[in-house]
Short mmCIF file of C-alpha atoms in Angstrom, two decimals:
data_model
loop_
_atom_site.label_atom_id
_atom_site.label_comp_id
_atom_site.label_asym_id
_atom_site.label_seq_id
_atom_site.Cartn_x
_atom_site.Cartn_y
_atom_site.Cartn_z
CA MET A 1 -3.99 15.20 -23.12
CA ALA A 2 -5.73 13.80 -19.63
CA TYR A 3 -3.14 11.01 -19.52
CA LEU A 4 -0.41 12.81 -19.57
CA LEU A 5 -1.41 15.51 -16.72
CA PHE A 6 -2.18 12.08 -14.92
CA LEU A 7 1.08 10.82 -15.93
CA LEU A 8 2.77 14.29 -14.06
CA ALA A 9 0.51 14.69 -11.02
CA ASN A 10 0.93 11.05 -10.18
CA ALA A 11 5.03 12.32 -10.65
CA ALA A 12 4.53 14.65 -7.82
CA LEU A 13 2.78 12.07 -5.16
CA PHE A 14 6.23 11.17 -4.98
CA ILE A 15 8.23 13.82 -5.92
CA ARG A 16 7.26 16.82 -4.35
CA PRO A 17 9.09 19.85 -5.61
CA ALA A 18 8.33 22.30 -2.37
CA GLU A 19 10.21 19.81 -0.17
CA LEU A 20 12.98 20.17 -2.74
CA PHE A 21 13.09 23.53 -2.62
CA PRO A 22 11.95 25.18 0.36
CA SER A 23 10.96 28.34 -1.51
CA LEU A 24 8.48 27.15 -3.55
CA GLY A 25 6.33 27.30 -0.10
CA ASP A 26 3.32 25.39 0.26
CA VAL A 27 2.66 25.09 -3.57
CA GLN A 28 -0.12 21.88 -4.05
CA LEU A 29 1.55 21.05 -7.96
CA TYR A 30 -0.29 17.73 -7.17
CA LEU A 31 -2.89 19.20 -6.85
CA TYR A 32 -3.35 21.57 -9.46
CA LEU A 33 -2.43 18.86 -11.78
CA ILE A 34 -4.90 16.19 -10.77
CA ALA A 35 -7.39 18.46 -10.71
CA ALA A 36 -6.30 19.51 -14.34
CA ALA A 37 -6.35 15.64 -15.53
CA ILE A 38 -9.82 15.07 -13.96
CA LEU A 39 -11.34 18.04 -15.98
CA CYS A 40 -10.15 16.20 -19.27
CA GLY A 41 -10.43 13.25 -18.46
CA MET A 42 -14.37 13.69 -17.43
CA SER A 43 -16.11 11.54 -20.13
CA GLY A 44 -13.81 8.43 -19.16
CA ILE A 45 -14.46 8.78 -15.66
CA HIS A 46 -18.25 9.36 -15.54
CA ASN A 47 -17.94 5.60 -18.38
CA GLN A 48 -16.29 3.56 -15.14
CA LEU A 49 -19.70 4.87 -13.24
CA ARG A 50 -21.94 3.35 -15.46
CA MET A 51 -23.97 0.69 -13.67
CA SER A 52 -22.53 -2.21 -16.69
CA THR A 53 -18.63 -1.44 -15.57
CA LEU A 54 -19.40 -1.93 -12.18
CA ILE A 55 -20.88 -4.93 -12.86
CA GLN A 56 -18.35 -6.01 -15.12
CA GLN A 57 -15.55 -4.57 -12.97
CA PRO A 58 -16.31 -5.52 -9.06
CA ILE A 59 -12.97 -3.47 -8.34
CA ASN A 60 -14.97 -0.23 -8.96
CA LEU A 61 -18.01 -0.84 -7.08
CA CYS A 62 -15.91 -1.28 -4.33
CA MET A 63 -14.13 1.85 -4.86
CA VAL A 64 -17.38 3.17 -4.99
CA GLY A 65 -18.79 1.59 -1.81
CA LEU A 66 -16.00 2.17 0.38
CA THR A 67 -16.19 6.05 -0.15
CA LEU A 68 -19.54 5.83 1.21
CA SER A 69 -19.40 4.27 3.59
CA VAL A 70 -16.52 6.91 4.73
CA ALA A 71 -19.96 9.19 4.77
CA THR A 72 -21.79 6.19 6.90
CA SER A 73 -19.68 5.69 9.56
CA HIS A 74 -19.69 9.09 10.47
CA ILE A 75 -23.84 9.52 9.87
CA SER A 76 -24.21 6.64 12.22
CA THR A 77 -22.91 7.95 14.69
CA GLY A 78 -24.22 11.45 14.41
CA GLY A 79 -20.98 13.23 12.85
CA LEU A 80 -22.72 15.19 9.88
CA GLY A 81 -19.88 17.94 9.48
CA ALA A 82 -17.62 15.26 9.95
CA ALA A 83 -19.28 12.55 7.36
CA ALA A 84 -18.63 15.78 4.57
CA ALA A 85 -15.20 16.32 5.66
CA GLY A 86 -13.90 12.39 5.39
CA LEU A 87 -16.60 12.34 2.50
CA ASN A 88 -14.62 15.22 0.69
CA GLN A 89 -11.36 13.66 1.52
CA MET A 90 -12.20 9.97 0.10
CA ILE A 91 -13.83 11.67 -2.95
CA LYS A 92 -10.52 13.29 -4.50
CA VAL A 93 -8.95 9.25 -4.08
CA LEU A 94 -12.22 8.06 -5.73
CA LEU A 95 -11.36 10.10 -8.33
CA TYR A 96 -7.46 9.78 -8.64
CA TYR A 97 -8.77 6.04 -9.23
CA LEU A 98 -11.45 5.92 -11.57
CA LEU A 99 -9.27 8.80 -14.00
CA LEU A 100 -6.39 6.40 -13.40
CA VAL A 101 -8.95 2.95 -14.78
CA SER A 102 -9.78 5.68 -17.33
CA VAL A 103 -6.60 6.98 -18.93
CA VAL A 104 -4.34 3.79 -18.20
CA ASN A 105 -6.55 1.38 -20.69
CA SER A 106 -3.65 0.46 -22.86
CA VAL A 107 -0.97 -1.84 -22.70
CA GLN A 108 1.76 0.82 -23.46
CA ARG A 109 -0.14 3.00 -21.10
CA LEU A 110 0.61 0.37 -18.36
CA ARG A 111 4.13 -0.17 -19.32
CA GLN A 112 4.79 3.40 -19.20
CA PHE A 113 2.91 4.61 -16.21
CA LEU A 114 4.95 1.13 -14.61
CA LEU A 115 7.88 3.12 -15.88
CA VAL A 116 7.03 5.96 -14.61
CA THR A 117 6.13 5.65 -11.24
CA ALA A 118 9.56 3.06 -11.14
CA VAL A 119 11.22 5.83 -12.02
CA CYS A 120 10.02 9.09 -9.59
CA SER A 121 9.88 6.47 -7.08
CA SER A 122 13.32 5.96 -7.29
CA VAL A 123 14.71 9.24 -7.62
CA MET A 124 12.90 9.73 -4.20
CA ILE A 125 14.12 7.00 -2.32
CA LEU A 126 17.66 7.60 -3.72
CA ILE A 127 17.11 11.43 -2.60
CA ALA A 128 16.04 9.71 0.46
CA VAL A 129 18.68 7.59 1.32
CA VAL A 130 21.60 9.89 0.30
CA ASP A 131 19.99 12.37 3.01
CA PHE A 132 19.89 9.59 5.33
CA HIS A 133 23.80 8.49 5.34
CA GLY A 134 24.68 11.82 6.12
CA PHE A 135 21.92 12.54 9.00
CA VAL A 136 23.46 9.37 10.53
CA ALA A 137 27.00 10.40 10.11
CA GLU A 138 25.90 14.08 11.97
CA TRP A 139 23.90 12.84 14.61
CA SER A 140 25.22 9.43 15.36
CA ASN A 141 27.46 10.70 18.00
CA ARG A 142 25.30 13.92 19.58
CA ALA A 143 25.25 14.13 22.81
CA ASP A 144 22.12 15.93 22.67
CA LEU A 145 19.97 13.31 20.38
CA PHE A 146 18.19 11.93 23.44
CA ASP A 147 16.89 15.99 24.62
CA VAL A 148 16.32 16.59 21.05
CA ARG A 149 14.28 13.18 20.33
CA GLU A 150 11.68 14.10 23.26
CA GLN A 151 11.21 17.69 21.97
CA GLU A 152 10.01 16.85 18.81
CA LYS A 153 8.68 13.66 19.41
CA ASP A 154 4.94 15.48 19.69
CA LEU A 155 5.46 17.58 17.16
CA PRO A 156 2.77 17.65 14.57
CA ASP A 157 3.80 15.59 10.95
CA ARG A 158 4.19 19.05 9.09
CA ALA A 159 5.83 20.76 11.78
CA PRO A 160 9.75 21.52 11.03
CA LYS A 161 12.16 19.21 12.37
CA GLN A 162 15.91 18.04 13.36
CA LEU A 163 15.46 14.70 13.54
CA ARG A 164 14.45 13.71 9.21
CA HIS A 165 14.36 10.29 10.24
CA VAL A 166 12.88 7.77 12.71
CA VAL A 167 15.28 7.08 15.39
CA ASP A 168 14.06 4.92 18.16
CA LEU A 169 16.30 3.60 21.27
CA HIS A 170 17.08 0.12 22.04
CA GLY A 171 17.92 -0.54 25.21
CA HIS A 172 21.95 0.51 26.61
CA ASP A 173 25.39 -0.96 26.03
CA ILE A 174 26.91 -2.45 29.15
CA ASP A 175 28.62 0.88 29.24
CA GLY A 176 25.60 2.62 29.70
CA SER A 177 25.10 4.48 26.28
CA PRO A 178 22.04 4.19 24.16
CA GLN A 179 21.82 2.22 21.40
CA TRP A 180 20.46 3.89 18.58
CA VAL A 181 18.60 2.85 15.41
CA PHE A 182 18.43 5.17 12.84
CA ARG A 183 15.58 4.02 10.52
CA LEU A 184 15.85 5.37 6.51
CA CYS A 185 12.30 7.76 5.71
CA GLY A 186 11.06 8.91 2.84
CA LEU A 187 9.97 12.23 1.29
CA GLY A 188 5.69 13.10 1.65
CA MET A 189 3.86 10.67 1.92
CA PHE A 190 6.94 8.31 2.80
CA HIS A 191 7.39 9.69 5.34
CA ASP A 192 7.36 7.07 7.61
CA PRO A 193 9.81 3.42 7.32
CA ASN A 194 6.97 0.90 6.81
CA ASP A 195 5.59 2.92 4.17
CA LEU A 196 8.95 3.95 2.92
CA SER A 197 9.41 0.15 2.64
CA SER A 198 6.31 -1.18 1.77
CA MET A 199 6.94 1.39 -1.78
CA ALA A 200 10.25 0.10 -1.88
CA VAL A 201 8.88 -3.64 -2.37
CA VAL A 202 6.84 -2.11 -5.25
CA THR A 203 9.30 0.05 -6.30
CA ALA A 204 12.12 -3.91 -6.93
CA VAL A 205 9.01 -5.83 -8.86
CA MET A 206 9.03 -2.62 -11.38
CA ALA A 207 12.56 -2.28 -11.53
CA LEU A 208 12.82 -6.55 -11.78
CA TYR A 209 10.05 -6.25 -15.09
CA PHE A 210 12.20 -3.70 -16.45
CA LEU A 211 14.81 -5.28 -16.09
CA PHE A 212 13.92 -8.74 -16.99
CA ASP A 213 12.64 -7.09 -20.81
CA ARG A 214 15.07 -8.44 -23.31
CA SER A 215 13.14 -5.95 -26.18
CA LEU A 216 15.30 -3.00 -23.77
CA SER A 217 18.37 -4.73 -25.62
CA LEU A 218 21.63 -3.53 -23.12
CA ALA A 219 19.77 -0.89 -21.57
CA ARG A 220 17.79 -2.56 -19.43
CA TYR A 221 20.83 -3.94 -17.46
CA LEU A 222 20.36 0.16 -16.25
CA TRP A 223 17.84 -1.22 -13.90
CA ALA A 224 20.12 -3.45 -12.27
CA GLY A 225 21.22 0.00 -9.89
CA PRO A 226 17.70 0.44 -8.61
CA VAL A 227 16.53 -2.78 -7.44
CA VAL A 228 19.79 -3.21 -5.78
CA LEU A 229 19.01 0.39 -3.79
CA MET A 230 15.14 -1.04 -3.13
CA PHE A 231 16.97 -3.93 -0.92
CA TRP A 232 19.06 -1.53 0.55
CA ALA A 233 16.20 0.98 1.28
CA ILE A 234 14.37 -1.64 3.05
CA LEU A 235 17.45 -2.83 5.30
CA MET A 236 17.11 1.30 6.22
CA THR A 237 14.27 0.88 6.56
CA HIS A 238 14.76 -1.26 9.86
CA SER A 239 10.39 -2.86 8.66
CA ARG A 240 9.84 -6.59 9.67
CA GLY A 241 6.95 -5.34 7.36
CA GLY A 242 9.02 -4.32 5.01
CA ILE A 243 10.37 -7.62 5.09
CA LEU A 244 7.05 -9.63 5.32
CA ALA A 245 5.91 -7.96 1.98
CA PHE A 246 9.58 -8.57 0.58
CA GLY A 247 9.04 -11.67 1.15
CA ALA A 248 5.36 -12.22 0.13
CA GLY A 249 6.08 -10.31 -3.35
CA ALA A 250 8.62 -12.45 -3.54
CA MET A 251 6.27 -15.56 -3.14
CA ALA A 252 3.24 -14.20 -5.29
CA TRP A 253 5.65 -13.60 -8.53
CA LEU A 254 7.66 -16.96 -7.93
CA ALA A 255 3.68 -18.93 -7.78
CA VAL A 256 2.66 -17.02 -10.87
CA ARG A 257 5.93 -17.79 -12.35
CA PHE A 258 7.15 -20.85 -11.32
CA GLY A 259 4.20 -22.39 -9.38
CA GLY A 260 2.88 -23.12 -6.30
CA LYS A 261 5.41 -25.90 -5.35
CA VAL A 262 8.46 -23.76 -5.57
CA ALA A 263 6.72 -20.64 -4.30
CA ILE A 264 6.59 -22.46 -0.98
CA ALA A 265 9.78 -24.17 -1.28
CA LEU A 266 11.89 -21.30 -1.49
CA GLY A 267 9.54 -19.07 0.68
CA VAL A 268 10.13 -21.91 3.48
CA LEU A 269 13.85 -21.65 3.10
CA GLY A 270 14.49 -17.69 2.84
CA ALA A 271 11.86 -18.24 6.23
CA LEU A 272 14.42 -19.84 7.58
CA ALA A 273 17.21 -17.91 6.85
CA VAL A 274 15.97 -13.90 7.59
CA PRO A 275 16.45 -14.25 11.34
CA VAL A 276 19.51 -15.17 10.70
CA ALA A 277 21.06 -13.41 8.38
CA LEU A 278 18.66 -9.88 9.48
CA GLY A 279 18.72 -9.82 13.32
CA ARG A 280 16.25 -7.28 14.86
CA GLN A 281 15.11 -6.42 11.89
CA GLY A 282 13.93 -11.00 10.96
CA ASN A 283 12.87 -11.37 14.79
CA MET A 284 8.76 -11.98 13.88
CA GLU A 285 8.77 -12.15 17.82
CA ILE A 286 4.25 -11.52 18.57
CA SER A 287 4.80 -12.16 22.23
CA GLY A 288 6.47 -9.39 23.42
CA GLY A 289 7.81 -5.99 22.16
CA THR A 290 6.40 -3.97 18.43
CA GLY A 291 4.23 -7.40 18.07
CA GLN A 292 2.79 -7.56 20.75
CA GLN A 293 1.86 -4.13 21.66
CA ARG A 294 -0.04 -4.18 18.23
CA ILE A 295 -1.71 -7.50 18.48
CA GLN A 296 -3.49 -5.38 21.44
CA LEU A 297 -4.20 -2.51 19.32
CA TRP A 298 -5.84 -4.78 17.01
CA ALA A 299 -7.98 -6.28 20.25
CA ASP A 300 -8.84 -2.91 21.28
CA GLY A 301 -10.28 -1.70 17.31
CA LEU A 302 -12.31 -4.98 17.58
CA ALA A 303 -13.67 -5.15 20.92
CA GLN A 304 -15.49 -1.29 20.09
CA LEU A 305 -17.34 -4.21 17.19
CA LYS A 306 -19.08 -5.97 19.49
CA SER A 307 -22.18 -3.50 19.49
CA LEU A 308 -24.51 -2.47 17.68
CA LYS A 309 -21.50 -0.23 15.05
CA LEU A 310 -20.82 -4.05 13.51
CA PRO A 311 -22.89 -2.66 9.80
CA PHE A 312 -21.25 0.86 9.97
CA GLY A 313 -17.99 1.03 12.29
CA ILE A 314 -17.08 3.89 14.98
CA GLY A 315 -16.34 6.73 12.27
CA GLU A 316 -13.39 6.99 9.93
CA GLY A 317 -10.19 8.65 12.11
CA LYS A 318 -11.95 7.29 15.22
CA TYR A 319 -9.57 4.58 15.83
CA VAL A 320 -7.07 6.25 17.79
CA GLU A 321 -9.72 7.87 20.07
CA VAL A 322 -10.69 4.02 21.05
CA ALA A 323 -7.21 3.00 21.30
CA GLY A 324 -4.63 5.44 21.26
CA LEU A 325 -3.01 4.81 17.65
CA VAL A 326 -4.35 3.41 14.41
CA ALA A 327 -4.31 -0.18 13.92
CA HIS A 328 -1.36 -0.66 11.69
CA ASN A 329 -3.07 -3.57 10.10
CA SER A 330 -5.31 -1.32 7.38
CA TYR A 331 -8.15 -4.60 7.18
CA ILE A 332 -8.29 -4.75 10.73
CA HIS A 333 -8.93 -0.45 10.58
CA ALA A 334 -11.37 -0.62 7.85
CA PHE A 335 -14.00 -3.00 9.69
CA VAL A 336 -13.29 -0.95 12.82
CA GLU A 337 -13.87 2.31 11.63
CA LEU A 338 -16.28 1.27 8.69
CA GLY A 339 -17.81 -1.02 9.88
CA PHE A 340 -18.43 -4.10 7.87
CA LEU A 341 -20.32 -3.10 4.96
CA GLY A 342 -17.21 -0.52 4.64
CA GLY A 343 -15.12 -3.52 5.67
CA MET A 344 -16.47 -5.61 3.00
CA MET A 345 -15.22 -2.87 0.33
CA PHE A 346 -12.23 -2.43 1.08
CA PHE A 347 -11.10 -6.19 1.68
CA GLY A 348 -13.09 -6.16 -1.87
CA CYS A 349 -11.04 -3.98 -3.38
CA PHE A 350 -7.90 -7.16 -3.19
CA LEU A 351 -9.81 -10.13 -2.46
CA PHE A 352 -10.90 -9.41 -6.77
CA ALA A 353 -8.32 -8.35 -7.53
CA ALA A 354 -6.29 -11.25 -5.93
CA TRP A 355 -9.76 -13.66 -7.64
CA ALA A 356 -8.70 -12.23 -10.76
CA PHE A 357 -5.44 -13.52 -10.72
CA LEU A 358 -5.64 -16.84 -9.85
CA ARG A 359 -8.77 -17.05 -12.16
CA ILE A 360 -6.47 -16.49 -15.45
CA LYS A 361 -3.76 -19.04 -13.70
CA ARG A 362 -5.72 -21.08 -13.03
CA ASP A 363 -8.08 -21.38 -15.86
CA ARG A 364 -5.58 -21.01 -18.42
CA ILE A 365 -7.20 -18.02 -19.70
CA PRO A 366 -5.50 -17.10 -22.82
CA ILE A 367 -4.25 -13.86 -24.25
CA ARG A 368 -3.93 -12.53 -26.78
CA ASP A 369 -0.44 -10.01 -25.84
CA ALA A 370 2.45 -11.06 -25.45
CA GLU A 371 3.24 -8.17 -23.47
CA LEU A 372 0.26 -8.37 -21.33
CA LEU A 373 0.68 -12.30 -20.56
CA ARG A 374 4.69 -10.87 -19.16
CA MET A 375 3.90 -8.54 -16.55
CA MET A 376 1.42 -10.68 -14.56
CA PRO A 377 4.24 -12.32 -12.38
CA TYR A 378 5.56 -9.14 -11.53
CA LEU A 379 1.52 -7.31 -10.91
CA ALA A 380 1.21 -10.57 -8.81
CA GLY A 381 4.41 -9.66 -6.69
CA ILE A 382 3.25 -6.07 -6.59
CA LEU A 383 0.04 -7.24 -5.06
CA GLY A 384 1.10 -9.85 -2.58
CA GLY A 385 4.20 -7.36 -1.35
CA TRP A 386 1.31 -4.62 -0.89
CA CYS A 387 -1.40 -6.81 0.12
CA CYS A 388 1.25 -8.10 3.13
CA GLY A 389 2.91 -4.86 3.69
CA MET A 390 -1.34 -3.25 5.16
CA ALA A 391 -1.12 -6.14 7.25
CA THR A 392 1.20 -3.84 9.11
CA LEU A 393 0.40 -0.33 8.47
CA SER A 394 -3.74 1.20 8.28
CA ARG A 395 -3.52 3.40 4.64
CA CYS A 396 -6.87 3.05 4.14
CA TYR A 397 -7.59 6.47 3.01
CA VAL A 398 -4.44 7.56 1.03
CA PRO A 399 -4.12 7.68 -2.65
CA ASN A 400 -0.72 5.58 -2.98
CA THR A 401 -2.65 2.43 -2.13
CA TYR A 402 -5.08 3.51 -4.35
CA MET A 403 -2.40 3.78 -7.27
CA ILE A 404 -1.13 -0.34 -6.64
CA VAL A 405 -5.43 -1.06 -7.46
CA GLY A 406 -5.76 0.97 -10.10
CA VAL A 407 -2.98 -0.57 -11.81
CA LEU A 408 -4.69 -3.89 -10.98
CA ALA A 409 -7.65 -3.50 -12.83
CA ALA A 410 -6.80 -1.50 -15.43
CA TYR A 411 -4.38 -5.07 -15.73
CA ILE A 412 -7.57 -6.78 -15.83
CA ASN A 413 -9.69 -4.74 -18.01
CA LEU A 414 -6.88 -5.12 -20.06
CA VAL A 415 -7.10 -9.28 -20.02
CA GLY A 416 -10.63 -9.18 -20.27
CA TYR A 417 -9.91 -7.22 -23.73
CA TYR A 418 -7.58 -9.12 -24.92
CA ARG A 419 -9.01 -12.98 -24.37
CA VAL A 420 -10.22 -14.62 -27.51
CA ARG A 421 -13.65 -13.50 -26.63
CA PRO A 422 -12.97 -10.17 -24.78
CA GLN A 423 -15.17 -10.69 -21.31
CA PRO A 424 -14.59 -10.11 -17.96
CA VAL A 425 -12.46 -11.92 -15.46
CA ILE A 426 -14.61 -11.85 -13.15
CA ALA A 427 -18.31 -10.10 -13.22
CA LEU A 428 -20.69 -9.52 -10.35
CA ASP A 429 -23.88 -11.94 -9.90
CA GLY A 430 -25.16 -13.91 -7.30
CA LEU A 431 -22.12 -16.26 -6.45
CA VAL A 432 -19.94 -13.95 -6.83
CA VAL A 433 -21.59 -12.20 -4.29
CA GLN A 434 -21.93 -14.35 -1.93
CA ARG A 435 -18.22 -15.55 -1.88
CA TRP A 436 -17.44 -11.68 -1.29
CA MET A 437 -19.10 -11.87 1.74
CA LEU A 438 -18.33 -15.12 3.35
CA SER A 439 -14.15 -13.88 2.94
CA SER A 440 -14.74 -10.42 4.25
CA ALA A 441 -16.30 -12.60 7.38
CA ALA A 442 -14.12 -15.01 7.30
CA LEU A 443 -11.45 -12.28 7.35
CA LEU A 444 -12.91 -10.56 10.53
CA ALA A 445 -13.91 -13.79 12.43
CA VAL A 446 -9.72 -14.87 11.75
CA SER A 447 -8.87 -11.64 12.85
CA PHE A 448 -10.95 -12.08 16.57
CA ALA A 449 -9.57 -15.13 17.06
CA PHE A 450 -5.84 -14.48 16.05
CA VAL A 451 -6.00 -11.28 18.80
CA ARG A 452 -7.90 -13.79 20.86
CA LEU A 453 -5.35 -16.23 21.27
CA PHE A 454 -2.52 -14.13 20.96
CA THR A 455 -3.15 -11.04 23.07
CA ARG A 456 -0.53 -11.27 26.25
CA TRP A 457 -2.89 -8.63 28.91
CA SER A 458 -0.02 -7.41 31.35
#
């Protein structure tokens, strides 16, 4: 029952009935479903928190540590009320993750979860794309577009707006007319072009997994539709981060499927073709424009760590107060808000997943399940695409990030079970902890060096 309720709750993350049918009002279907799933799956959640499990699956430990870091980031600055509020929100995300890894405990369930997620995401993006093309047709020649855009840009996120998608102004033509760029947005938590593009990359990889599944016979070719839809959605978001995420996901898939040399060769060719083929979306300039603006945001945040705030950070949700905007980089955002300890926990969620995939590939760990073995390149592609996408987004505390983390952790758990002799792929010990700390310190040091080299203050 917990598994079925969790599938329904996860579907509600993508397709919210209240958005499709406004007459339902503020009914939070997801909250009811996830609460019921948690109650039914409490024993499995408890098992994920056992000390032995935390050692055998370091990602679980990172999630618990990350949740506690949200509270300590506020306590260290005297914000007890903010600590309680932040901890309350993050515990909900932690329970979502723990429930996922506890109920997705077989190859069949993991496959079903990928199927439901791919279908729900495809439906959500299809609805968004259809609405987007109608929106563009409606607003392309509207004389009042600029005025409406100015009126709505400071409205709260949940406030009703006429502009359902992002409209950016990119200069004027020779006649002085504004040049508008319409950017596709999704529903709910994906109502941001960059969020939607990252999810489209993940969905494309999932769709490819089913497209190349010969056990589905001719029915597998139906998945060509979602694959094409995802590519179109990525282009319509005009998200440079989405293009980078797509490239990273493709290279990760190629590296695991065909080897690193093939991935590098095709990656170089793709990098050369992108600026020509995609125009503005393929322009990755960092010396000016939005690229330079984001580097300056990173510099403003990292400057806060040159103090006693390094261990515990400035406080969850406080980045906007020091930089004016969020970091648009989840790794830097986590280190600045949660300090080195919290940033290490956030980074560890993805470091241990990548480390496990590397160990499986490098050590040629035999997996006694053909379907689990076939999944590996696709989940590596999801990992690569999402990790790259987070370098252009601040998404440290939202469920969709930990849906990806949970899927990867569930896969790694299953690989450990289906080894010739069941044992964890990676278990915590002194050497692993040392490498984890050094990798986190290296990431932070590289971030400092990068902003020092490339920040151009006018």
